[in-house]
Coordinates of C-alpha atoms and ligand atoms in Angstrom, one line a residue:
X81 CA -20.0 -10.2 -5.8
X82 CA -21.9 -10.1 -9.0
X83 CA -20.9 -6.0 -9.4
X84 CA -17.6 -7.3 -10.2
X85 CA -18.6 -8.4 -13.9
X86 CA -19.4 -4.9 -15.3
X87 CA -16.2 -3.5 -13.4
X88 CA -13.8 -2.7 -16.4
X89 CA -11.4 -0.5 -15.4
X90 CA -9.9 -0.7 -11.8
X91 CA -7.5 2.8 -10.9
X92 CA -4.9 0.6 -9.4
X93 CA -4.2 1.4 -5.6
X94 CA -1.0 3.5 -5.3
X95 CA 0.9 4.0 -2.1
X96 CA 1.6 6.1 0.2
X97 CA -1.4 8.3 -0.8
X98 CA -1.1 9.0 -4.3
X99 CA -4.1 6.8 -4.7
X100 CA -6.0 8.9 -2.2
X101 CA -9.8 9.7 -1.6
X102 CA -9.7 12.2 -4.0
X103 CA -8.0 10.4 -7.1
X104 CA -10.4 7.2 -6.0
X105 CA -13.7 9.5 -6.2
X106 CA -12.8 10.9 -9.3
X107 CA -12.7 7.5 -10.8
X108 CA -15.8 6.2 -9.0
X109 CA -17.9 8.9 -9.7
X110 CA -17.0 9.2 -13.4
X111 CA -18.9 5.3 -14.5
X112 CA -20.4 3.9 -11.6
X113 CA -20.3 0.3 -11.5
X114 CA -17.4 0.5 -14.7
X115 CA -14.8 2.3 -13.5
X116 CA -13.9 1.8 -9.7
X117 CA -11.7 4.0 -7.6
X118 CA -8.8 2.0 -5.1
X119 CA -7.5 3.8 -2.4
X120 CA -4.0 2.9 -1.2
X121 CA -4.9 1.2 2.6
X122 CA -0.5 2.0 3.2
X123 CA 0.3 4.1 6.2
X124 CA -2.7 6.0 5.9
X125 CA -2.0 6.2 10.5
X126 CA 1.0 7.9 9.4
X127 CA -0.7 9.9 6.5
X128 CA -3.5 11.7 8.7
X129 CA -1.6 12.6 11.8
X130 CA 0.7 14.2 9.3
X131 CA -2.7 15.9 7.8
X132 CA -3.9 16.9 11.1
X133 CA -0.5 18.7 11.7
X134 CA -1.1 20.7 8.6
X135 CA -3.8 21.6 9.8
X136 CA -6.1 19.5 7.9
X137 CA -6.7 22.0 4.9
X138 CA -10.8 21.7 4.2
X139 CA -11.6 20.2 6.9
X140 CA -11.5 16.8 5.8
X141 CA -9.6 14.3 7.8
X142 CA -11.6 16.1 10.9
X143 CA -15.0 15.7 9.0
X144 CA -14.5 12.3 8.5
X145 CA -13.4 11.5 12.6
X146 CA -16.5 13.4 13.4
X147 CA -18.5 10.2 10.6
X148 CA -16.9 7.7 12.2
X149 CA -17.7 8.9 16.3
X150 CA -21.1 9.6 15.0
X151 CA -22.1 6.6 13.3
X152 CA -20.5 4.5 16.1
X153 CA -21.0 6.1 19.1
X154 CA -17.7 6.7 20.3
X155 CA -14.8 8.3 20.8
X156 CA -12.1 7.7 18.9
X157 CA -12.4 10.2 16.4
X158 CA -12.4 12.6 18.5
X159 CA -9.2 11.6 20.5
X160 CA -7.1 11.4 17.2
X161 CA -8.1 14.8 16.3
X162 CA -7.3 16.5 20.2
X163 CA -4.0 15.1 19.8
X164 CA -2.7 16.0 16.6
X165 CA -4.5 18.6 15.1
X166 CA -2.3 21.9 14.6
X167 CA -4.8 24.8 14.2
X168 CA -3.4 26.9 11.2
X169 CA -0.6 24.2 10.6
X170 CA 3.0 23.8 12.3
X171 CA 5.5 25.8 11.3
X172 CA 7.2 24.9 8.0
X173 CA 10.5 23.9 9.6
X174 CA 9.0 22.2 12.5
X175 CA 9.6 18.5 12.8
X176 CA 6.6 16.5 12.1
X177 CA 5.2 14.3 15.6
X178 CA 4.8 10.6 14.7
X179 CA 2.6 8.3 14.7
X180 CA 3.3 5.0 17.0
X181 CA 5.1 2.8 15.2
X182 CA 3.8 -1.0 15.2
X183 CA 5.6 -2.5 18.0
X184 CA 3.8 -5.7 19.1
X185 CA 4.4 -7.4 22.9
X186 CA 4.0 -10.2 24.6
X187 CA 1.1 -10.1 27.2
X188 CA 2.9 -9.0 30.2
X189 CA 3.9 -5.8 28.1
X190 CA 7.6 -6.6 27.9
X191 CA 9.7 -7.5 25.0
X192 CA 11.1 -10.8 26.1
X193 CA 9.6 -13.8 24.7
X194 CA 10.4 -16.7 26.9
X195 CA 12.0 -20.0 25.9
X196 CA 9.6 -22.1 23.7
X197 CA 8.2 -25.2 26.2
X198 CA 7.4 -28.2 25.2
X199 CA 4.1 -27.0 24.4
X200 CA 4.6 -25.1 21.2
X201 CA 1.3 -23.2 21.0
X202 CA 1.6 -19.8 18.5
X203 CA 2.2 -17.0 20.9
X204 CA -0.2 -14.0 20.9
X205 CA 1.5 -10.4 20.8
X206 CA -0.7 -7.3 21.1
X207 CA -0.6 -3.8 19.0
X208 CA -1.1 -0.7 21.8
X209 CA -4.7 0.4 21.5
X210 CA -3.8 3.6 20.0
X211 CA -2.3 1.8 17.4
X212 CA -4.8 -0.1 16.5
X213 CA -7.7 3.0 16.7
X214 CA -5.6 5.0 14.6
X215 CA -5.5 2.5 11.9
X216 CA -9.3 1.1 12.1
X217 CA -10.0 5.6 12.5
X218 CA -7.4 6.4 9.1
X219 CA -9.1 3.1 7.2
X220 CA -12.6 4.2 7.9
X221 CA -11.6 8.1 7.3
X222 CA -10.1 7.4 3.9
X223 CA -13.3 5.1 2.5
X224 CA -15.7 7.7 3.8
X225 CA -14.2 10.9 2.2
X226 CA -13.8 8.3 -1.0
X227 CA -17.7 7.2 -0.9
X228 CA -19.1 10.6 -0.4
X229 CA -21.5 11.9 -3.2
X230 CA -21.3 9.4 -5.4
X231 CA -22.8 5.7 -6.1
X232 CA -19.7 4.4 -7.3
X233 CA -17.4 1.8 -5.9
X234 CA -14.3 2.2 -3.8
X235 CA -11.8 -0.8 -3.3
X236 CA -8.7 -0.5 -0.7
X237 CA -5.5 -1.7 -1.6
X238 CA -2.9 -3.0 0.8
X239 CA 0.6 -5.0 0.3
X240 CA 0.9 -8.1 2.4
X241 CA 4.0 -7.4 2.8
X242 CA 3.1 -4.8 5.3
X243 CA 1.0 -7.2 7.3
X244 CA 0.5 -6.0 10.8
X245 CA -1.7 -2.6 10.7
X246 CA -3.9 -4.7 7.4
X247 CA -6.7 -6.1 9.2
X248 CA -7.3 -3.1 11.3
X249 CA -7.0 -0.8 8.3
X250 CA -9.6 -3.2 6.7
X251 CA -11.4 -3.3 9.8
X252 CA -11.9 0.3 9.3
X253 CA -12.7 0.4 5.5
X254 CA -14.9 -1.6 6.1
X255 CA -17.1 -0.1 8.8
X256 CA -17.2 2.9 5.9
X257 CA -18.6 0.0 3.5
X258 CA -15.9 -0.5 1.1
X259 CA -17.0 -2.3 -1.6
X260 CA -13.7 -4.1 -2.3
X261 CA -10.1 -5.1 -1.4
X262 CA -7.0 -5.5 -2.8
X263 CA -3.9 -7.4 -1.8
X264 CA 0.0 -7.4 -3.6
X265 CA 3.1 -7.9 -2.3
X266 CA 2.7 -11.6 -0.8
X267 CA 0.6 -14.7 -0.8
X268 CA -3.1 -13.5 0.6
X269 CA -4.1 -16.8 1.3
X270 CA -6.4 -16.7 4.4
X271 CA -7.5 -13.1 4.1
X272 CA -10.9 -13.4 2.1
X273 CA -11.9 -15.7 4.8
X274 CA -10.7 -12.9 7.5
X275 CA -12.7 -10.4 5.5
X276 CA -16.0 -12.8 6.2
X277 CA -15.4 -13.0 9.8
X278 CA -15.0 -9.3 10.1
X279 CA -18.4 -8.8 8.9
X280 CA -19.5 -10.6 12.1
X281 CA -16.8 -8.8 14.2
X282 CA -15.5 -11.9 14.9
X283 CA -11.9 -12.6 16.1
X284 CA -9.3 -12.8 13.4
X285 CA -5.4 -13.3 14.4
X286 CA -2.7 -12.5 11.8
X287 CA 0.4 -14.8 11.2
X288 CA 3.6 -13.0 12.3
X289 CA 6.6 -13.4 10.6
X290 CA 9.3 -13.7 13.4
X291 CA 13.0 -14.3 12.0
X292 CA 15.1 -17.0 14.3
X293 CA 12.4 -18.1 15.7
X294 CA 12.7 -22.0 16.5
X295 CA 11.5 -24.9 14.5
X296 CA 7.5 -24.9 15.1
X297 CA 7.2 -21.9 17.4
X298 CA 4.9 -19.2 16.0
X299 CA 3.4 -16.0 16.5
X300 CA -0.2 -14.2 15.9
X301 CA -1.5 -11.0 16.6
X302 CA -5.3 -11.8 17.8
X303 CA -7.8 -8.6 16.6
X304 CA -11.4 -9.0 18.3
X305 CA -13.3 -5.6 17.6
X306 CA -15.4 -6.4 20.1
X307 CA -13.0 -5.1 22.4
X308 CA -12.4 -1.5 20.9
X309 CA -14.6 0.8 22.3
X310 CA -16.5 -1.2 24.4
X311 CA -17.7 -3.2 21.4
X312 CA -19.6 -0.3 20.0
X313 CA -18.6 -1.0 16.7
X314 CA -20.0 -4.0 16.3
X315 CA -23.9 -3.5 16.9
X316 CA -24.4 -4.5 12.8
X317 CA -23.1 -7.2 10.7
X318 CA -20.8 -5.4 8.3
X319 CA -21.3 -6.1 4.4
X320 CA -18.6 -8.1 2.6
X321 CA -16.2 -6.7 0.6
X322 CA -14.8 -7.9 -3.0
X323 CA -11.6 -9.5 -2.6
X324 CA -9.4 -9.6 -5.3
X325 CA -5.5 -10.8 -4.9
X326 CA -2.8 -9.5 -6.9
X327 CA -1.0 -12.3 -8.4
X328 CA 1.9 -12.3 -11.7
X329 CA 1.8 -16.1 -12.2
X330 CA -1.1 -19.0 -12.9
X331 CA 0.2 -21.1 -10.3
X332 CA -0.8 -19.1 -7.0
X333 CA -4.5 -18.5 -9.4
X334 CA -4.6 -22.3 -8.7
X335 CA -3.4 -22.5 -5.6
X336 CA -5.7 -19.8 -4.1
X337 CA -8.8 -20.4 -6.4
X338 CA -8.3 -24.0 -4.3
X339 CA -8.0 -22.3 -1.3
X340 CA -8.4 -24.2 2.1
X341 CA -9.9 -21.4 3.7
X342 CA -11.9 -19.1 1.6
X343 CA -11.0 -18.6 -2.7
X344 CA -10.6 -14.7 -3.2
X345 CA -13.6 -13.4 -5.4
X346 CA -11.3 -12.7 -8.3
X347 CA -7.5 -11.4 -9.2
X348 CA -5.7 -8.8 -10.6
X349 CA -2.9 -10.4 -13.1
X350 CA 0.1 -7.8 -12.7
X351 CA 3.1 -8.1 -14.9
X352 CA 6.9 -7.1 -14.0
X353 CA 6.4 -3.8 -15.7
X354 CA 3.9 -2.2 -13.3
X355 CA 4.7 0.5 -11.2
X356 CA 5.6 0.1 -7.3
X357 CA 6.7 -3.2 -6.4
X358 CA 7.0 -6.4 -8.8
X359 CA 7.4 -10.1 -8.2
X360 CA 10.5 -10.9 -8.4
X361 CA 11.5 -12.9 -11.0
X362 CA 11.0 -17.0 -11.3
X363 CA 14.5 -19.4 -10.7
X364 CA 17.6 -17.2 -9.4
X365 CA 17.7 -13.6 -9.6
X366 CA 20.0 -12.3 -12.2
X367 CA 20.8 -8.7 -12.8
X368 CA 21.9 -6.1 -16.3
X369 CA 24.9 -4.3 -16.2
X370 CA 22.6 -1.7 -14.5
X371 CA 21.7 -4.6 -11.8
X372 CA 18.2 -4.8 -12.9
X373 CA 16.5 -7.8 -12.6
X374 CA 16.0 -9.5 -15.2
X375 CA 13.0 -10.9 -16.5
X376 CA 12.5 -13.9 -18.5
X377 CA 9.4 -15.8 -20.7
X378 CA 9.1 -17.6 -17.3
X379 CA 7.2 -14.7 -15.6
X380 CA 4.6 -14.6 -18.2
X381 CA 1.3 -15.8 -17.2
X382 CA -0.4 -18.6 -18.6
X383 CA -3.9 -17.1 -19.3
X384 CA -5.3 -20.1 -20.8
X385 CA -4.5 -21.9 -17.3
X386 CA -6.0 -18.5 -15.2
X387 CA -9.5 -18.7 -17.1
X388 CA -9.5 -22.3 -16.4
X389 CA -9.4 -21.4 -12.8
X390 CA -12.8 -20.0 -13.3
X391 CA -12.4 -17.0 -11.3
X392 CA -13.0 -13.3 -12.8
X393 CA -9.6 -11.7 -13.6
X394 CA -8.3 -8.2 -14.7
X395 CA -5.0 -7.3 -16.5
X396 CA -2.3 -4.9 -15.0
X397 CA 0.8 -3.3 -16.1
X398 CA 1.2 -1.7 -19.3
X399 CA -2.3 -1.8 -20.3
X400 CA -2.7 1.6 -21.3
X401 CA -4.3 2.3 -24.3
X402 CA -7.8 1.3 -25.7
X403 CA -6.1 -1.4 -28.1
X404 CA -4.7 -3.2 -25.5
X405 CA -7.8 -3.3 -23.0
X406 CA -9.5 -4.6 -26.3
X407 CA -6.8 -7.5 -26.1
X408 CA -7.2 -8.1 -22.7
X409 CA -10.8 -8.6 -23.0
X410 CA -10.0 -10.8 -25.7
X411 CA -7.9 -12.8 -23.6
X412 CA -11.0 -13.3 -21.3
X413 CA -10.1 -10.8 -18.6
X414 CA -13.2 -8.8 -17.1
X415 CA -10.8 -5.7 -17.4
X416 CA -8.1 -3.8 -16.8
X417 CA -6.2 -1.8 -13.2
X418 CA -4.3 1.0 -14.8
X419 CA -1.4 2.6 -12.0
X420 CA 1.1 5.2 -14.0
X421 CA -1.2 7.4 -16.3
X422 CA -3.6 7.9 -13.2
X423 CA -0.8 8.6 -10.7
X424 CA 0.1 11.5 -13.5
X425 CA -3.3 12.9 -13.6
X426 CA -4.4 16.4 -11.8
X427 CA -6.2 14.2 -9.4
X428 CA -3.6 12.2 -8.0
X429 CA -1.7 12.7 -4.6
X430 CA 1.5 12.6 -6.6
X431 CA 3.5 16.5 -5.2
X432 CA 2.9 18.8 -8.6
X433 CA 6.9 19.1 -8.7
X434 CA 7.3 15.2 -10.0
X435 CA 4.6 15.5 -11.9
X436 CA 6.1 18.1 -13.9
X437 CA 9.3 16.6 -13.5
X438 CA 8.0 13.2 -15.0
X439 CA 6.2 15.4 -17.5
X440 CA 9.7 17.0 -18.4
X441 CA 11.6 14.2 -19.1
X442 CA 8.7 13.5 -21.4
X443 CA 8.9 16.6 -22.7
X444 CA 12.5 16.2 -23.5
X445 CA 12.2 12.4 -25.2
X446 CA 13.8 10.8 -22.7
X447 CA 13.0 6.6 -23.6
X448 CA 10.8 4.8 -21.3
X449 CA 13.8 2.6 -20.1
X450 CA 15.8 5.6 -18.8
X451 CA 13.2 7.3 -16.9
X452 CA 11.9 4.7 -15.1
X453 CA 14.4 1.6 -13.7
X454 CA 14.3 -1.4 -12.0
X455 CA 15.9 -1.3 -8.8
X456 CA 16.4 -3.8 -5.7
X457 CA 15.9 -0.4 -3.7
X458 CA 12.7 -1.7 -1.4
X459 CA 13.6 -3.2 2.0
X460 CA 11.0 -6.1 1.1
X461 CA 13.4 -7.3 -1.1
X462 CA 10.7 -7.0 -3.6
X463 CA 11.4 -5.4 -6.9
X464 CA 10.5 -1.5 -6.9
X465 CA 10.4 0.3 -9.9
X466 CA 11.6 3.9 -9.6
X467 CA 12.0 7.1 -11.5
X468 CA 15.0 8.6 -12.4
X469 CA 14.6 12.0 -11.5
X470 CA 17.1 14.1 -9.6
X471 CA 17.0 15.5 -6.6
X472 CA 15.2 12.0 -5.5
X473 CA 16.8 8.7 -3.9
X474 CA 17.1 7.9 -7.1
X475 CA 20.2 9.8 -7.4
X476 CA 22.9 7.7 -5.8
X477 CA 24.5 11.4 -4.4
X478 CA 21.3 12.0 -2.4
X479 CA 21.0 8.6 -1.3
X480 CA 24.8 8.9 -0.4
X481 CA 23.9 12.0 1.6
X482 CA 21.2 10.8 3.3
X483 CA 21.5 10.0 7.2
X484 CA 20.1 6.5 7.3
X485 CA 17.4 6.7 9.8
X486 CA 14.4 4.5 10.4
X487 CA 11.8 6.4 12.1
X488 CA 8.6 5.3 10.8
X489 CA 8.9 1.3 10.3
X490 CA 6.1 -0.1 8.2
X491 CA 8.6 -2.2 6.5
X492 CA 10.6 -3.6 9.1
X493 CA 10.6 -7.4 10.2
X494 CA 10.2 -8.5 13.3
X495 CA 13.2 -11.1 15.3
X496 CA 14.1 -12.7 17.9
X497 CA 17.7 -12.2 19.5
X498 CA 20.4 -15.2 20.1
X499 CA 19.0 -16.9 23.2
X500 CA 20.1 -16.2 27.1
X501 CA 21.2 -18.2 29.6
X502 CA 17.4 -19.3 30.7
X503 CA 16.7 -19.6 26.9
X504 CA 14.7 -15.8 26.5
X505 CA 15.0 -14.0 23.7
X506 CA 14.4 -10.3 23.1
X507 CA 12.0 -9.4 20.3
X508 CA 13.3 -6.3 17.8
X509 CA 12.4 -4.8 14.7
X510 CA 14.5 -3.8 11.9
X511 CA 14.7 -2.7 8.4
X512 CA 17.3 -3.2 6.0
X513 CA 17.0 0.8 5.1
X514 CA 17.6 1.8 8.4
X515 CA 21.4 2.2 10.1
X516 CA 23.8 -0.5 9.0
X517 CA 25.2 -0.8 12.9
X518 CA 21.6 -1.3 14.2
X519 CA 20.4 -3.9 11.7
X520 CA 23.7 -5.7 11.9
X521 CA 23.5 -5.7 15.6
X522 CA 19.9 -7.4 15.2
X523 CA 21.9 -10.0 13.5
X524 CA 21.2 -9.0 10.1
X525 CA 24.1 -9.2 7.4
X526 CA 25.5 -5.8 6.2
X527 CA 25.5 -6.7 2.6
X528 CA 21.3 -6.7 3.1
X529 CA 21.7 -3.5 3.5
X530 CA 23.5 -2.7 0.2
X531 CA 21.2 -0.6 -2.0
X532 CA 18.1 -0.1 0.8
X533 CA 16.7 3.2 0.3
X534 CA 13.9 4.5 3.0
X535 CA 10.5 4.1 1.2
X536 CA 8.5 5.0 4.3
X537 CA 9.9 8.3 4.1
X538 CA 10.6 9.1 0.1
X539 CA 7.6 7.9 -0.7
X540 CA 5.4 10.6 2.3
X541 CA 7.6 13.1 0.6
X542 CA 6.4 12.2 -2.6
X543 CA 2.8 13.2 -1.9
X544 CA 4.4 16.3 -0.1
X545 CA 3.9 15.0 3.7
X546 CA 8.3 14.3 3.8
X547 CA 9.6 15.3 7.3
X548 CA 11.8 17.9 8.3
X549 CA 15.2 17.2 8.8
X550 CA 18.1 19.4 10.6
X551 CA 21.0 19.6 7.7
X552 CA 23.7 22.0 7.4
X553 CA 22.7 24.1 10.0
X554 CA 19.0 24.4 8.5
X555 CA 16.3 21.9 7.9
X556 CA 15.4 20.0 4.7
X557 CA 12.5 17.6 3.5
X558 CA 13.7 14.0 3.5
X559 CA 14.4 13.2 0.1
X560 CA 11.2 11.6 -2.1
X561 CA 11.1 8.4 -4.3
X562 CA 9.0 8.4 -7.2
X563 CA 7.6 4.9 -8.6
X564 CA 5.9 4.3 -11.9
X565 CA 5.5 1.9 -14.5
X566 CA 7.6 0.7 -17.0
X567 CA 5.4 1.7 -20.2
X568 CA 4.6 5.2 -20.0
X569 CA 2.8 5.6 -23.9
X570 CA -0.7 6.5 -22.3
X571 CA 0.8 9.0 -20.1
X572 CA 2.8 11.0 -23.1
X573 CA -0.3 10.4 -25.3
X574 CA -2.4 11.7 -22.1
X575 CA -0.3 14.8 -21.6
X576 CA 0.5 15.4 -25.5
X577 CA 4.2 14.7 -25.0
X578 CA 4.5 16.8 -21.5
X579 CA 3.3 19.8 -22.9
X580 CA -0.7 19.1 -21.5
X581 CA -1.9 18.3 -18.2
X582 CA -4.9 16.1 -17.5
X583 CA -7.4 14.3 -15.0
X584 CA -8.6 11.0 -14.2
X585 CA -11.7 11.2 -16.2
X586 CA -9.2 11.7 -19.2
X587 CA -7.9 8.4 -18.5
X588 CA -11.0 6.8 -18.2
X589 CA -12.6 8.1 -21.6
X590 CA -8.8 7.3 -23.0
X591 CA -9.0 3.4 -22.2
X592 CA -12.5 2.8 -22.8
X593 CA -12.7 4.8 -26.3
X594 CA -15.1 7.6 -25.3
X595 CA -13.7 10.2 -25.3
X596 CA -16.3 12.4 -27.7
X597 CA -18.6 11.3 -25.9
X598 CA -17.4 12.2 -22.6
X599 CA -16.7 16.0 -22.8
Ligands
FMN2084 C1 2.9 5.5 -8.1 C2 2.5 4.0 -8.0 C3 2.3 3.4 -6.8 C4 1.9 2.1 -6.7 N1 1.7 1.6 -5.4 C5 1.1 0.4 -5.3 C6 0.8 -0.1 -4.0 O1 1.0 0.5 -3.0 N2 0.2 -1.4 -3.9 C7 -0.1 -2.1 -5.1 O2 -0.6 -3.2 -4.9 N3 0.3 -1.7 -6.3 C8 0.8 -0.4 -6.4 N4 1.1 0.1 -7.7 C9 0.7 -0.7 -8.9 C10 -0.7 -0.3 -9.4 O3 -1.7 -0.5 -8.5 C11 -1.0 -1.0 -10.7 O4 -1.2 -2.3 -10.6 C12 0.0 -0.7 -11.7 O5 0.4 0.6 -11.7 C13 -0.4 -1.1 -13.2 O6 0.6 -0.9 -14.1 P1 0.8 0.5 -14.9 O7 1.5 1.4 -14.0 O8 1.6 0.1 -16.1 O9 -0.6 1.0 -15.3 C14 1.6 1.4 -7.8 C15 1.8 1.9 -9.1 C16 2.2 3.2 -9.2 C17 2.4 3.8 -10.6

């Protein structure tokens, strides 16, 4: 992975599509080899059957189907694009058609997981087929559109968090050649040495988490591609990816550079104030008066400890000016992932309406710490940083008015029900966002629920994919939630206090000092 010592500046992977192909080729195009573009790998399934029901404006989503059937010699492509594509679009107030959700079974289809034997071997549960080709198609799709015309590099990002459709999605990347990966939201221990056996197409089986499950009884999801299409995708060994893991602390550094399995190739050290989800913080969570959490000289890395660990490493959350990518190349970091001032630039998925909305606030001199909060929001029970803008789940009136509804589930965690009389249990899903009855009745505890706000569907409205809901005797959008960072100085100086709009390129030359010499 020797590319990974010139990489300077990563464009930080930014769900659900505001990092898309087009924001990651802008990047990658602009310094090959310096700058690298990231494309968020979250929900892109849901993402491009949404795209195909719009139509697919340019073409793309369809181009890149007809890459993958035509390099491989199959099918899927093809399949996908039959079933969803809407010539000319649906009709604005028409309901957008789903994609599957994950739902995983036991072999004999069902969802009733017998009682554990003696023998307490780790149960396999299987993903549909169409599940898993829509996410290996979508992970492909989104690396090829990123890749094309340029020499640069594109990276993936996923959250662990949202572990189920990840290898598939990689799977998919992959087979378009990404050139890296990168993991947040969870310990990633175990994945770098997946990525290696994917580029032999060799099985790889992914830990599920299963809640009341009993004492040493577990639960995988086995993935051998050569079982998709007849094994036509794996006529040639597939070239590893990067692997970088997204860590806030030195201790998992250790822990992973160590790893039994397989050390990632390198990590991104994020800090509390980054946008989209944060660790939470070390020893028990204590909240402001505005129930923040609150953050404490305990979550600050130890960098002397990280460059011990001998492992390349790059700086994120509030690096953005050229001052402060100075100082973290001082500090021995190879570079810097920058998330806000790209998700504010022209080439960013991010629906034009919160951009100007962001850009008004900044307009207006509204402080950093009122625009953009803290919140316990995210049903990972993750930190999620949101924007305070109205109109959005932000606003406790819209959340308020809100029908809970869970429709789309890449957050929810799989259980197991109390036991019956011959010791079966049923297997559910749930999310703490979704109706309070349902998730109590999957024995969660109401007061989990307390706060959850629907990511899965503020943040496809976000990028302007939200779906259509009946209200008042017409239809509305679901309502959007908008995350950024907590230090938002590169975007004012980006935008000249609101007043200017800008593009990724103007980030790039901003961080790395060119700027004359760029234009
Ligand atoms: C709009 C937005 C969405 C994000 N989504 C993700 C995500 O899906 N996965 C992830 O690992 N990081 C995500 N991040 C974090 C960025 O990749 C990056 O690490 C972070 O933004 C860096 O801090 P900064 O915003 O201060 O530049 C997101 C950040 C923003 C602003």
């Amino acid at each position: 992975m020797d590319f990974l010592k010139n990489v300077r500046l990563i464009q930080g992977g930014m769900g659900v599509y505001v990092s898309h192909w087009r924001l990651a080729q802008a990047v990658a195009r602009e310094r090959p080899g310096t700058a690298v573009g990231t494309v968020s790998g979250t929900g892109l399934d849901v993402v491009y059957v949404r795209l195909l029901q719009l139509g697919d404006p340019g073409g793309h989503v369809r181009s890149a189907m007809h890459a993958l059937d035509q390099q491989y010699g199959v099918t899927i492509g093809k399949k996908i694009v039959d079933q969803y594509f809407i010539e000319g679009g649906k009709e604005p107030d028409a309901k957008f058609r789903n994609a599957p959700q994950h739902i995983v079974r036991p072999e004999n289809g069902g969802n009733t997981i017998p009682a554990p034997g003696e023998n307490k071997a780790s149960t396999p549960l299987y993903l549909d087929e169409a599940v898993t080709e829509l996410l290996i198609a979508t992970g492909f799709a989104e690396v090829w559109l990123a890749k094309q015309g340029h020499q640069g590099k594109i990276f993936m990002n996923f959250l662990k968090k949202v572990e189920l459709p990840l290898i598939y999605t990689l799977y998919g990347a992959m087979l378009a050649g990404v050139d890296g990966v990168i993991v947040g939201a969870g310990n990633p221990d175990g994945l770098p040495a997946d990525r290696t056996l994917l580029t032999q197409h060799q099985t790889v089986s992914t830990s599920l988490q299963v809640l009341y499950r009993e004492a040493g009884e577990s639960f995988h999801v086995p993935f051998d591609p050569h079982l998709v299409a007849d094994g036509r995708l794996t006529e040639k060994p597939l070239r590893p990816p990067a692997f970088l893991a997204i860590v806030s602390l030195e201790n998992l550094v250790q822990a992973l550079a160590k790893s039994q399995t397989e050390a990632p190739d390198g990590f991104i050290i994020e800090h509390h104030t980054a946008g989209g989800h944060n660790a939470p913080p070390q020893g028990p969570l204590v909240k402001d008066s505005e129930g923040q959490p609150q953050y404490s000289a305990e979550d600050e890395p130890d960098l002397a400890a990280i460059r011990d660990a001998g492992l390349p490493f790059w700086m994120a959350g509030g690096y953005s000016n050229h001052a402060q990518y100075k100082q973290a190349l001082a500090f021995g970091a190879t570079g810097v992932q920058i998330g806000s001032n790209f998700a504010l630039s022209q080439d960013s998925g991010l629906k034009p309406a919160y951009k100007s909305a962001i850009l008004d606030e900044i307009k207006k001199g509204t402080a950093d710490a009122d625009l953009v909060k803290t919140t316990m929001f995210s049903p990972t029970g993750f930190p999620f940083k949101v924007a305070q803008l109205a109109g959005t789940l932000a606003d406790e009136s819209v959340y308020e008015d809100r029908m809970r509804v869970c429709d789309i589930g890449l957050l929810q965690q799989r259980g197991l029900s109390k036991p019956a009389e011959d010791g079966s249990r049923r297997l559910f899903m749930r999310c703490s966002a979704a109706p309070v009855n349902g998730f109590v009745s999957k024995r969660g505890l109401e007061f989990n629920t307390e706060e959850r706000r629907c990511l899965c569907n503020g943040l496809l409205s976000t990028v302007g994919l939200g779906q259509i809901v009946k209200k008042n005797g017409g239809t509305e959008e679901e309502p959007a939630i908008v995350t950024l960072g907590n230090n938002l100085d590169g975007i004012r100086r980006l935008s000249r206090n609101g007043q200017a709009q800008y593009w990724a390129k103007d980030v790039i030359a901003d961080i790395l000092d060119d700027v004359r010499t760029s234009v």
